[in-house]
Amino acid sequence: MSRTTLDVANKVAIITGGSRGIGRDTVLRLAARGVRTIFTFKSNQAEADSVVALTTEAGAPGIALELDTGVASSFDGFVARVREALGTMGVDRFDFLVNNAGISSTASFTEGTEDELDAQFAVHFKGVFLLSQKLLPLIRDGGRIVNISSGLARFSFPNRAVYGPMKAAVEALTRYMALELGPRRIAVNVVAPGAIATDFSGGIVRDNPQVNKAVADHTALGRAGLPQDVGPVIAALLSDEFGWVNAQRIEVAGGIQI
């Protein structure tokens, strides 16, 4: 699709967790469409720099900002840095927000601890809620927000009793965000990936042949997912063609556990 068709002139997206995995692919898909990005990374500056280089090569230079989305006290400072970054881009508002950053948990219900619950809540719900709230003054009316959930919010799997319910909470939050931001014409949707072969959760789906095969065996299309299966869907949801899609959960999982 052409940049004109997507109407991306001077569009800017903020993507949390954009230096690797699904977030990285989303940043690069948007750059290919001419959308500039401000993306966050938690600690690996080299990874972030490599993504910036690729966006620059694509003609839509990105800006990497360090952020731990589990530390809400840092959000005011982050918003200030976003304002500065937007200024360097020649704009004072951004158009798209993708709440992608996440951390893994392999805790079962019987073994889950208060510390693990707190850590998961801080990133997957509190972080999404408060960071989106803090950024609202900077997002344009008519903008888009995409939150990231998981197939584990729909189906159950061993040792995901903390992670799965947190993602289910994100799905409920998405509907409330869509309702309350409707007067500003801001559409809010949630994308739920299935098991994706990345370094998430220690790279278990990517690097463990037994786990990868088990996922493939329970997926209608016969394989585990890849970041490049999900990034294009997120990018598409931010395009004009999907402007009337709102408050929806879109599972991108190849038909897992159906």
PDB file of C-alpha atoms in Angstrom:
ATOM      1  CA  MET A   1       0.000   0.000   0.000  1.00  0.00           C
ATOM      2  CA  SER A   2       1.176   3.513  -0.698  1.00  0.00           C
ATOM      3  CA  ARG A   3       1.818   6.078   1.974  1.00  0.00           C
ATOM      4  CA  THR A   4      -0.889   8.256   0.433  1.00  0.00           C
ATOM      5  CA  THR A   5      -3.464   5.489   0.829  1.00  0.00           C
ATOM      6  CA  LEU A   6      -2.556   5.105   4.495  1.00  0.00           C
ATOM      7  CA  ASP A   7      -2.525   8.882   5.050  1.00  0.00           C
ATOM      8  CA  VAL A   8       0.571   8.701   7.251  1.00  0.00           C
ATOM      9  CA  ALA A   9       2.101  12.106   6.509  1.00  0.00           C
ATOM     10  CA  ASN A  10       3.634  13.362   9.768  1.00  0.00           C
ATOM     11  CA  LYS A  11       2.053  10.509  11.756  1.00  0.00           C
ATOM     12  CA  VAL A  12       3.888   9.434  14.896  1.00  0.00           C
ATOM     13  CA  ALA A  13       3.420   6.282  16.980  1.00  0.00           C
ATOM     14  CA  ILE A  14       4.561   5.486  20.512  1.00  0.00           C
ATOM     15  CA  ILE A  15       5.288   1.802  21.065  1.00  0.00           C
ATOM     16  CA  THR A  16       6.374   0.345  24.393  1.00  0.00           C
ATOM     17  CA  GLY A  17       8.771  -2.559  24.250  1.00  0.00           C
ATOM     18  CA  GLY A  18       9.761  -1.749  20.691  1.00  0.00           C
ATOM     19  CA  SER A  19      13.326  -3.018  20.584  1.00  0.00           C
ATOM     20  CA  ARG A  20      12.580  -6.737  20.174  1.00  0.00           C
ATOM     21  CA  GLY A  21       9.956  -9.320  19.317  1.00  0.00           C
ATOM     22  CA  ILE A  22       6.478  -8.187  18.351  1.00  0.00           C
ATOM     23  CA  GLY A  23       7.223  -4.580  19.287  1.00  0.00           C
ATOM     24  CA  ARG A  24      10.272  -4.471  17.045  1.00  0.00           C
ATOM     25  CA  ASP A  25       8.365  -5.895  14.111  1.00  0.00           C
ATOM     26  CA  THR A  26       5.592  -3.346  14.664  1.00  0.00           C
ATOM     27  CA  VAL A  27       8.066  -0.459  14.698  1.00  0.00           C
ATOM     28  CA  LEU A  28       9.587  -1.652  11.431  1.00  0.00           C
ATOM     29  CA  ARG A  29       6.211  -2.272   9.769  1.00  0.00           C
ATOM     30  CA  LEU A  30       5.162   1.265  10.631  1.00  0.00           C
ATOM     31  CA  ALA A  31       8.455   2.696   9.423  1.00  0.00           C
ATOM     32  CA  ALA A  32       7.927   0.932   6.099  1.00  0.00           C
ATOM     33  CA  ARG A  33       4.583   2.760   5.878  1.00  0.00           C
ATOM     34  CA  GLY A  34       6.180   6.113   6.644  1.00  0.00           C
ATOM     35  CA  VAL A  35       5.094   6.337  10.290  1.00  0.00           C
ATOM     36  CA  ARG A  36       7.767   7.653  12.634  1.00  0.00           C
ATOM     37  CA  THR A  37       8.025   6.028  16.032  1.00  0.00           C
ATOM     38  CA  ILE A  38       9.054   6.775  19.570  1.00  0.00           C
ATOM     39  CA  PHE A  39       9.634   3.372  21.074  1.00  0.00           C
ATOM     40  CA  THR A  40      10.767   2.238  24.483  1.00  0.00           C
ATOM     41  CA  PHE A  41      13.301  -0.306  25.603  1.00  0.00           C
ATOM     42  CA  LYS A  42      13.989  -1.509  29.121  1.00  0.00           C
ATOM     43  CA  SER A  43      17.763  -1.929  29.227  1.00  0.00           C
ATOM     44  CA  ASN A  44      19.430  -3.108  26.014  1.00  0.00           C
ATOM     45  CA  GLN A  45      20.665   0.056  24.311  1.00  0.00           C
ATOM     46  CA  ALA A  46      22.396  -1.877  21.525  1.00  0.00           C
ATOM     47  CA  GLU A  47      19.149  -3.578  20.510  1.00  0.00           C
ATOM     48  CA  ALA A  48      17.362  -0.236  20.525  1.00  0.00           C
ATOM     49  CA  ASP A  49      20.077   1.413  18.447  1.00  0.00           C
ATOM     50  CA  SER A  50      19.830  -1.334  15.831  1.00  0.00           C
ATOM     51  CA  VAL A  51      16.097  -0.697  15.463  1.00  0.00           C
ATOM     52  CA  VAL A  52      16.685   3.053  15.146  1.00  0.00           C
ATOM     53  CA  ALA A  53      19.173   2.348  12.365  1.00  0.00           C
ATOM     54  CA  LEU A  54      16.618   0.222  10.507  1.00  0.00           C
ATOM     55  CA  THR A  55      13.893   2.854  10.800  1.00  0.00           C
ATOM     56  CA  THR A  56      16.296   5.481   9.509  1.00  0.00           C
ATOM     57  CA  GLU A  57      17.133   3.239   6.574  1.00  0.00           C
ATOM     58  CA  ALA A  58      13.393   2.933   5.882  1.00  0.00           C
ATOM     59  CA  GLY A  59      13.070   6.718   5.737  1.00  0.00           C
ATOM     60  CA  ALA A  60      11.020   7.138   8.939  1.00  0.00           C
ATOM     61  CA  PRO A  61      13.596   7.616  11.712  1.00  0.00           C
ATOM     62  CA  GLY A  62      12.609   6.360  15.145  1.00  0.00           C
ATOM     63  CA  ILE A  63      13.629   7.556  18.587  1.00  0.00           C
ATOM     64  CA  ALA A  64      14.400   5.078  21.378  1.00  0.00           C
ATOM     65  CA  LEU A  65      13.650   6.030  24.991  1.00  0.00           C
ATOM     66  CA  GLU A  66      14.509   3.902  27.989  1.00  0.00           C
ATOM     67  CA  LEU A  67      11.516   3.007  30.178  1.00  0.00           C
ATOM     68  CA  ASP A  68      10.488   0.327  32.648  1.00  0.00           C
ATOM     69  CA  THR A  69       6.707   0.250  32.308  1.00  0.00           C
ATOM     70  CA  GLY A  70       6.489  -1.439  35.682  1.00  0.00           C
ATOM     71  CA  VAL A  71       7.689   1.715  37.464  1.00  0.00           C
ATOM     72  CA  ALA A  72       4.787   4.148  37.391  1.00  0.00           C
ATOM     73  CA  SER A  73       6.729   6.821  39.259  1.00  0.00           C
ATOM     74  CA  SER A  74       8.879   7.261  36.133  1.00  0.00           C
ATOM     75  CA  PHE A  75       5.967   8.102  33.842  1.00  0.00           C
ATOM     76  CA  ASP A  76       5.949  11.873  34.379  1.00  0.00           C
ATOM     77  CA  GLY A  77       9.611  12.031  33.399  1.00  0.00           C
ATOM     78  CA  PHE A  78       8.933   9.815  30.398  1.00  0.00           C
ATOM     79  CA  VAL A  79       6.132  12.079  29.192  1.00  0.00           C
ATOM     80  CA  ALA A  80       8.508  15.032  29.431  1.00  0.00           C
ATOM     81  CA  ARG A  81      11.008  13.152  27.267  1.00  0.00           C
ATOM     82  CA  VAL A  82       8.234  12.312  24.800  1.00  0.00           C
ATOM     83  CA  ARG A  83       7.433  16.025  24.496  1.00  0.00           C
ATOM     84  CA  GLU A  84      11.087  16.691  23.701  1.00  0.00           C
ATOM     85  CA  ALA A  85      11.195  13.868  21.165  1.00  0.00           C
ATOM     86  CA  LEU A  86       8.064  15.124  19.445  1.00  0.00           C
ATOM     87  CA  GLY A  87       9.656  18.552  19.247  1.00  0.00           C
ATOM     88  CA  THR A  88      12.660  17.130  17.421  1.00  0.00           C
ATOM     89  CA  MET A  89      10.197  15.580  14.965  1.00  0.00           C
ATOM     90  CA  GLY A  90       8.562  18.945  14.360  1.00  0.00           C
ATOM     91  CA  VAL A  91       5.205  18.025  15.917  1.00  0.00           C
ATOM     92  CA  ASP A  92       3.565  18.521  19.290  1.00  0.00           C
ATOM     93  CA  ARG A  93       1.200  15.549  19.277  1.00  0.00           C
ATOM     94  CA  PHE A  94       1.343  11.865  18.396  1.00  0.00           C
ATOM     95  CA  ASP A  95      -1.257   9.715  16.665  1.00  0.00           C
ATOM     96  CA  PHE A  96      -0.911   6.094  17.764  1.00  0.00           C
ATOM     97  CA  LEU A  97      -0.114   4.299  21.018  1.00  0.00           C
ATOM     98  CA  VAL A  98       0.752   0.598  21.201  1.00  0.00           C
ATOM     99  CA  ASN A  99       0.990  -0.779  24.743  1.00  0.00           C
ATOM    100  CA  ASN A 100       3.183  -3.761  23.946  1.00  0.00           C
ATOM    101  CA  ALA A 101       5.762  -4.038  26.759  1.00  0.00           C
ATOM    102  CA  GLY A 102       5.377  -7.127  28.901  1.00  0.00           C
ATOM    103  CA  ILE A 103       7.079  -9.595  31.193  1.00  0.00           C
ATOM    104  CA  SER A 104       6.594 -13.325  31.428  1.00  0.00           C
ATOM    105  CA  SER A 105       5.375 -15.459  34.313  1.00  0.00           C
ATOM    106  CA  THR A 106       5.339 -19.238  34.582  1.00  0.00           C
ATOM    107  CA  ALA A 107       3.628 -19.308  37.974  1.00  0.00           C
ATOM    108  CA  SER A 108       0.819 -21.741  38.663  1.00  0.00           C
ATOM    109  CA  PHE A 109      -2.138 -20.886  40.893  1.00  0.00           C
ATOM    110  CA  THR A 110      -0.764 -22.988  43.749  1.00  0.00           C
ATOM    111  CA  GLU A 111       2.742 -21.526  43.486  1.00  0.00           C
ATOM    112  CA  GLY A 112       2.050 -17.901  42.530  1.00  0.00           C
ATOM    113  CA  THR A 113       3.401 -15.402  45.053  1.00  0.00           C
ATOM    114  CA  GLU A 114       2.379 -11.913  46.054  1.00  0.00           C
ATOM    115  CA  ASP A 115       5.613 -10.537  44.595  1.00  0.00           C
ATOM    116  CA  GLU A 116       4.904 -12.168  41.233  1.00  0.00           C
ATOM    117  CA  LEU A 117       1.326 -10.893  41.225  1.00  0.00           C
ATOM    118  CA  ASP A 118       2.551  -7.389  42.000  1.00  0.00           C
ATOM    119  CA  ALA A 119       5.183  -7.488  39.244  1.00  0.00           C
ATOM    120  CA  GLN A 120       2.714  -8.716  36.629  1.00  0.00           C
ATOM    121  CA  PHE A 121       0.076  -6.212  37.704  1.00  0.00           C
ATOM    122  CA  ALA A 122       2.583  -3.358  37.607  1.00  0.00           C
ATOM    123  CA  VAL A 123       3.504  -3.980  33.970  1.00  0.00           C
ATOM    124  CA  HIS A 124       0.418  -5.484  32.368  1.00  0.00           C
ATOM    125  CA  PHE A 125      -2.391  -3.529  33.969  1.00  0.00           C
ATOM    126  CA  LYS A 126      -1.196  -0.640  36.110  1.00  0.00           C
ATOM    127  CA  GLY A 127       1.449   0.326  33.585  1.00  0.00           C
ATOM    128  CA  VAL A 128      -0.943   0.220  30.635  1.00  0.00           C
ATOM    129  CA  PHE A 129      -3.614   2.125  32.570  1.00  0.00           C
ATOM    130  CA  LEU A 130      -1.433   4.887  33.989  1.00  0.00           C
ATOM    131  CA  LEU A 131       0.927   5.386  31.045  1.00  0.00           C
ATOM    132  CA  SER A 132      -1.998   5.695  28.631  1.00  0.00           C
ATOM    133  CA  GLN A 133      -3.629   8.138  31.029  1.00  0.00           C
ATOM    134  CA  LYS A 134      -0.462  10.237  31.292  1.00  0.00           C
ATOM    135  CA  LEU A 135      -0.098  10.360  27.503  1.00  0.00           C
ATOM    136  CA  LEU A 136      -3.704  11.368  26.783  1.00  0.00           C
ATOM    137  CA  PRO A 137      -2.950  15.110  26.587  1.00  0.00           C
ATOM    138  CA  LEU A 138      -0.446  14.390  23.806  1.00  0.00           C
ATOM    139  CA  ILE A 139      -2.454  12.030  21.604  1.00  0.00           C
ATOM    140  CA  ARG A 140      -4.418  13.628  18.805  1.00  0.00           C
ATOM    141  CA  ASP A 141      -8.188  13.455  18.674  1.00  0.00           C
ATOM    142  CA  GLY A 142      -9.003  10.739  16.177  1.00  0.00           C
ATOM    143  CA  GLY A 143      -5.944   8.742  17.199  1.00  0.00           C
ATOM    144  CA  ARG A 144      -5.692   5.014  17.851  1.00  0.00           C
ATOM    145  CA  ILE A 145      -4.590   2.863  20.765  1.00  0.00           C
ATOM    146  CA  VAL A 146      -3.755  -0.843  20.563  1.00  0.00           C
ATOM    147  CA  ASN A 147      -3.217  -2.849  23.730  1.00  0.00           C
ATOM    148  CA  ILE A 148      -1.552  -6.263  23.640  1.00  0.00           C
ATOM    149  CA  SER A 149      -3.163  -9.230  25.358  1.00  0.00           C
ATOM    150  CA  SER A 150      -2.559 -12.950  24.854  1.00  0.00           C
ATOM    151  CA  GLY A 151      -4.362 -16.056  23.696  1.00  0.00           C
ATOM    152  CA  LEU A 152      -3.973 -17.113  27.335  1.00  0.00           C
ATOM    153  CA  ALA A 153      -6.746 -14.688  28.232  1.00  0.00           C
ATOM    154  CA  ARG A 154      -9.131 -16.940  26.265  1.00  0.00           C
ATOM    155  CA  PHE A 155      -7.822 -20.441  26.974  1.00  0.00           C
ATOM    156  CA  SER A 156      -6.023 -21.933  29.951  1.00  0.00           C
ATOM    157  CA  PHE A 157      -2.558 -23.468  29.943  1.00  0.00           C
ATOM    158  CA  PRO A 158      -0.463 -24.909  32.789  1.00  0.00           C
ATOM    159  CA  ASN A 159       1.740 -22.478  34.731  1.00  0.00           C
ATOM    160  CA  ARG A 160       0.146 -19.318  33.382  1.00  0.00           C
ATOM    161  CA  ALA A 161      -2.294 -18.631  36.225  1.00  0.00           C
ATOM    162  CA  VAL A 162      -0.820 -15.193  36.933  1.00  0.00           C
ATOM    163  CA  TYR A 163      -0.004 -14.068  33.408  1.00  0.00           C
ATOM    164  CA  GLY A 164      -3.246 -15.110  31.690  1.00  0.00           C
ATOM    165  CA  PRO A 165      -5.641 -13.330  34.068  1.00  0.00           C
ATOM    166  CA  MET A 166      -3.554 -10.145  33.898  1.00  0.00           C
ATOM    167  CA  LYS A 167      -3.986 -10.140  30.132  1.00  0.00           C
ATOM    168  CA  ALA A 168      -7.711 -10.743  30.550  1.00  0.00           C
ATOM    169  CA  ALA A 169      -7.775  -7.589  32.657  1.00  0.00           C
ATOM    170  CA  VAL A 170      -6.144  -5.687  29.785  1.00  0.00           C
ATOM    171  CA  GLU A 171      -8.951  -6.830  27.503  1.00  0.00           C
ATOM    172  CA  ALA A 172     -11.581  -5.499  29.896  1.00  0.00           C
ATOM    173  CA  LEU A 173      -9.647  -2.247  30.270  1.00  0.00           C
ATOM    174  CA  THR A 174      -9.585  -1.863  26.473  1.00  0.00           C
ATOM    175  CA  ARG A 175     -13.382  -1.763  26.313  1.00  0.00           C
ATOM    176  CA  TYR A 176     -13.579   0.872  29.024  1.00  0.00           C
ATOM    177  CA  MET A 177     -10.910   2.967  27.303  1.00  0.00           C
ATOM    178  CA  ALA A 178     -12.813   2.757  24.017  1.00  0.00           C
ATOM    179  CA  LEU A 179     -16.003   3.886  25.740  1.00  0.00           C
ATOM    180  CA  GLU A 180     -14.485   6.847  27.548  1.00  0.00           C
ATOM    181  CA  LEU A 181     -12.254   8.017  24.697  1.00  0.00           C
ATOM    182  CA  GLY A 182     -15.038   7.787  22.127  1.00  0.00           C
ATOM    183  CA  PRO A 183     -15.926  11.497  22.415  1.00  0.00           C
ATOM    184  CA  ARG A 184     -12.374  12.249  21.214  1.00  0.00           C
ATOM    185  CA  ARG A 185     -12.803   9.764  18.337  1.00  0.00           C
ATOM    186  CA  ILE A 186      -9.926   7.671  19.696  1.00  0.00           C
ATOM    187  CA  ALA A 187     -10.422   3.998  18.803  1.00  0.00           C
ATOM    188  CA  VAL A 188      -9.020   1.434  21.230  1.00  0.00           C
ATOM    189  CA  ASN A 189      -8.573  -2.234  20.346  1.00  0.00           C
ATOM    190  CA  VAL A 190      -6.680  -5.206  21.743  1.00  0.00           C
ATOM    191  CA  VAL A 191      -4.540  -7.711  19.847  1.00  0.00           C
ATOM    192  CA  ALA A 192      -4.070 -11.149  21.423  1.00  0.00           C
ATOM    193  CA  PRO A 193      -1.099 -13.067  20.008  1.00  0.00           C
ATOM    194  CA  GLY A 194      -0.829 -16.807  20.444  1.00  0.00           C
ATOM    195  CA  ALA A 195       2.445 -18.560  21.234  1.00  0.00           C
ATOM    196  CA  ILE A 196       5.109 -16.576  19.395  1.00  0.00           C
ATOM    197  CA  ALA A 197       8.683 -17.689  18.713  1.00  0.00           C
ATOM    198  CA  THR A 198      10.656 -14.845  20.324  1.00  0.00           C
ATOM    199  CA  ASP A 199      12.967 -14.488  23.322  1.00  0.00           C
ATOM    200  CA  PHE A 200       9.908 -13.880  25.544  1.00  0.00           C
ATOM    201  CA  SER A 201       9.671 -16.242  28.513  1.00  0.00           C
ATOM    202  CA  GLY A 202      13.273 -17.272  28.001  1.00  0.00           C
ATOM    203  CA  GLY A 203      12.694 -18.078  24.343  1.00  0.00           C
ATOM    204  CA  ILE A 204      10.815 -21.261  25.240  1.00  0.00           C
ATOM    205  CA  VAL A 205       8.612 -21.356  22.133  1.00  0.00           C
ATOM    206  CA  ARG A 206      11.466 -20.422  19.809  1.00  0.00           C
ATOM    207  CA  ASP A 207      14.261 -22.506  21.314  1.00  0.00           C
ATOM    208  CA  ASN A 208      12.618 -25.588  22.833  1.00  0.00           C
ATOM    209  CA  PRO A 209      11.714 -28.056  20.037  1.00  0.00           C
ATOM    210  CA  GLN A 210       9.251 -29.949  22.224  1.00  0.00           C
ATOM    211  CA  VAL A 211       7.354 -26.796  23.171  1.00  0.00           C
ATOM    212  CA  ASN A 212       7.416 -25.521  19.604  1.00  0.00           C
ATOM    213  CA  LYS A 213       5.977 -28.826  18.351  1.00  0.00           C
ATOM    214  CA  ALA A 214       3.313 -28.881  21.056  1.00  0.00           C
ATOM    215  CA  VAL A 215       2.200 -25.399  20.014  1.00  0.00           C
ATOM    216  CA  ALA A 216       2.166 -26.404  16.349  1.00  0.00           C
ATOM    217  CA  ASP A 217       0.153 -29.534  17.140  1.00  0.00           C
ATOM    218  CA  HIS A 218      -2.545 -27.427  18.836  1.00  0.00           C
ATOM    219  CA  THR A 219      -2.668 -24.756  16.132  1.00  0.00           C
ATOM    220  CA  ALA A 220      -4.930 -25.153  13.111  1.00  0.00           C
ATOM    221  CA  LEU A 221      -2.350 -23.685  10.732  1.00  0.00           C
ATOM    222  CA  GLY A 222       0.272 -26.095  12.022  1.00  0.00           C
ATOM    223  CA  ARG A 223       3.071 -23.950  13.422  1.00  0.00           C
ATOM    224  CA  ALA A 224       4.019 -21.542  16.184  1.00  0.00           C
ATOM    225  CA  GLY A 225       3.609 -17.852  15.479  1.00  0.00           C
ATOM    226  CA  LEU A 226       6.343 -15.406  14.498  1.00  0.00           C
ATOM    227  CA  PRO A 227       6.674 -11.675  15.246  1.00  0.00           C
ATOM    228  CA  GLN A 228       6.057 -10.951  11.576  1.00  0.00           C
ATOM    229  CA  ASP A 229       2.637 -12.584  11.901  1.00  0.00           C
ATOM    230  CA  VAL A 230       1.567 -10.012  14.486  1.00  0.00           C
ATOM    231  CA  GLY A 231       3.312  -6.742  13.605  1.00  0.00           C
ATOM    232  CA  PRO A 232       1.381  -6.272  10.339  1.00  0.00           C
ATOM    233  CA  VAL A 233      -1.943  -6.719  12.142  1.00  0.00           C
ATOM    234  CA  ILE A 234      -1.088  -4.035  14.674  1.00  0.00           C
ATOM    235  CA  ALA A 235       0.085  -1.714  11.912  1.00  0.00           C
ATOM    236  CA  ALA A 236      -3.102  -2.365   9.953  1.00  0.00           C
ATOM    237  CA  LEU A 237      -5.266  -1.487  12.955  1.00  0.00           C
ATOM    238  CA  LEU A 238      -3.592   1.914  12.974  1.00  0.00           C
ATOM    239  CA  SER A 239      -4.401   2.566   9.310  1.00  0.00           C
ATOM    240  CA  ASP A 240      -7.389   4.497   8.009  1.00  0.00           C
ATOM    241  CA  GLU A 241      -8.906   1.329   6.583  1.00  0.00           C
ATOM    242  CA  PHE A 242      -9.587   0.068  10.105  1.00  0.00           C
ATOM    243  CA  GLY A 243     -10.859   3.373  11.482  1.00  0.00           C
ATOM    244  CA  TRP A 244     -14.338   1.999  12.254  1.00  0.00           C
ATOM    245  CA  VAL A 245     -13.007  -0.971  14.250  1.00  0.00           C
ATOM    246  CA  ASN A 246     -13.284  -0.136  17.938  1.00  0.00           C
ATOM    247  CA  ALA A 247     -13.357  -1.984  21.292  1.00  0.00           C
ATOM    248  CA  GLN A 248     -12.518  -5.284  19.577  1.00  0.00           C
ATOM    249  CA  ARG A 249     -10.332  -8.216  20.571  1.00  0.00           C
ATOM    250  CA  ILE A 250      -8.398  -9.613  17.610  1.00  0.00           C
ATOM    251  CA  GLU A 251      -6.595 -12.893  18.221  1.00  0.00           C
ATOM    252  CA  VAL A 252      -3.576 -13.432  15.989  1.00  0.00           C
ATOM    253  CA  ALA A 253      -2.734 -17.033  16.721  1.00  0.00           C
ATOM    254  CA  GLY A 254      -3.189 -19.215  13.654  1.00  0.00           C
ATOM    255  CA  GLY A 255      -6.172 -20.923  15.263  1.00  0.00           C
ATOM    256  CA  ILE A 256      -4.626 -22.168  18.507  1.00  0.00           C
ATOM    257  CA  GLN A 257      -6.770 -24.194  20.897  1.00  0.00           C
ATOM    258  CA  ILE A 258      -9.959 -23.983  18.839  1.00  0.00           C
TER     259      ILE A 258
END
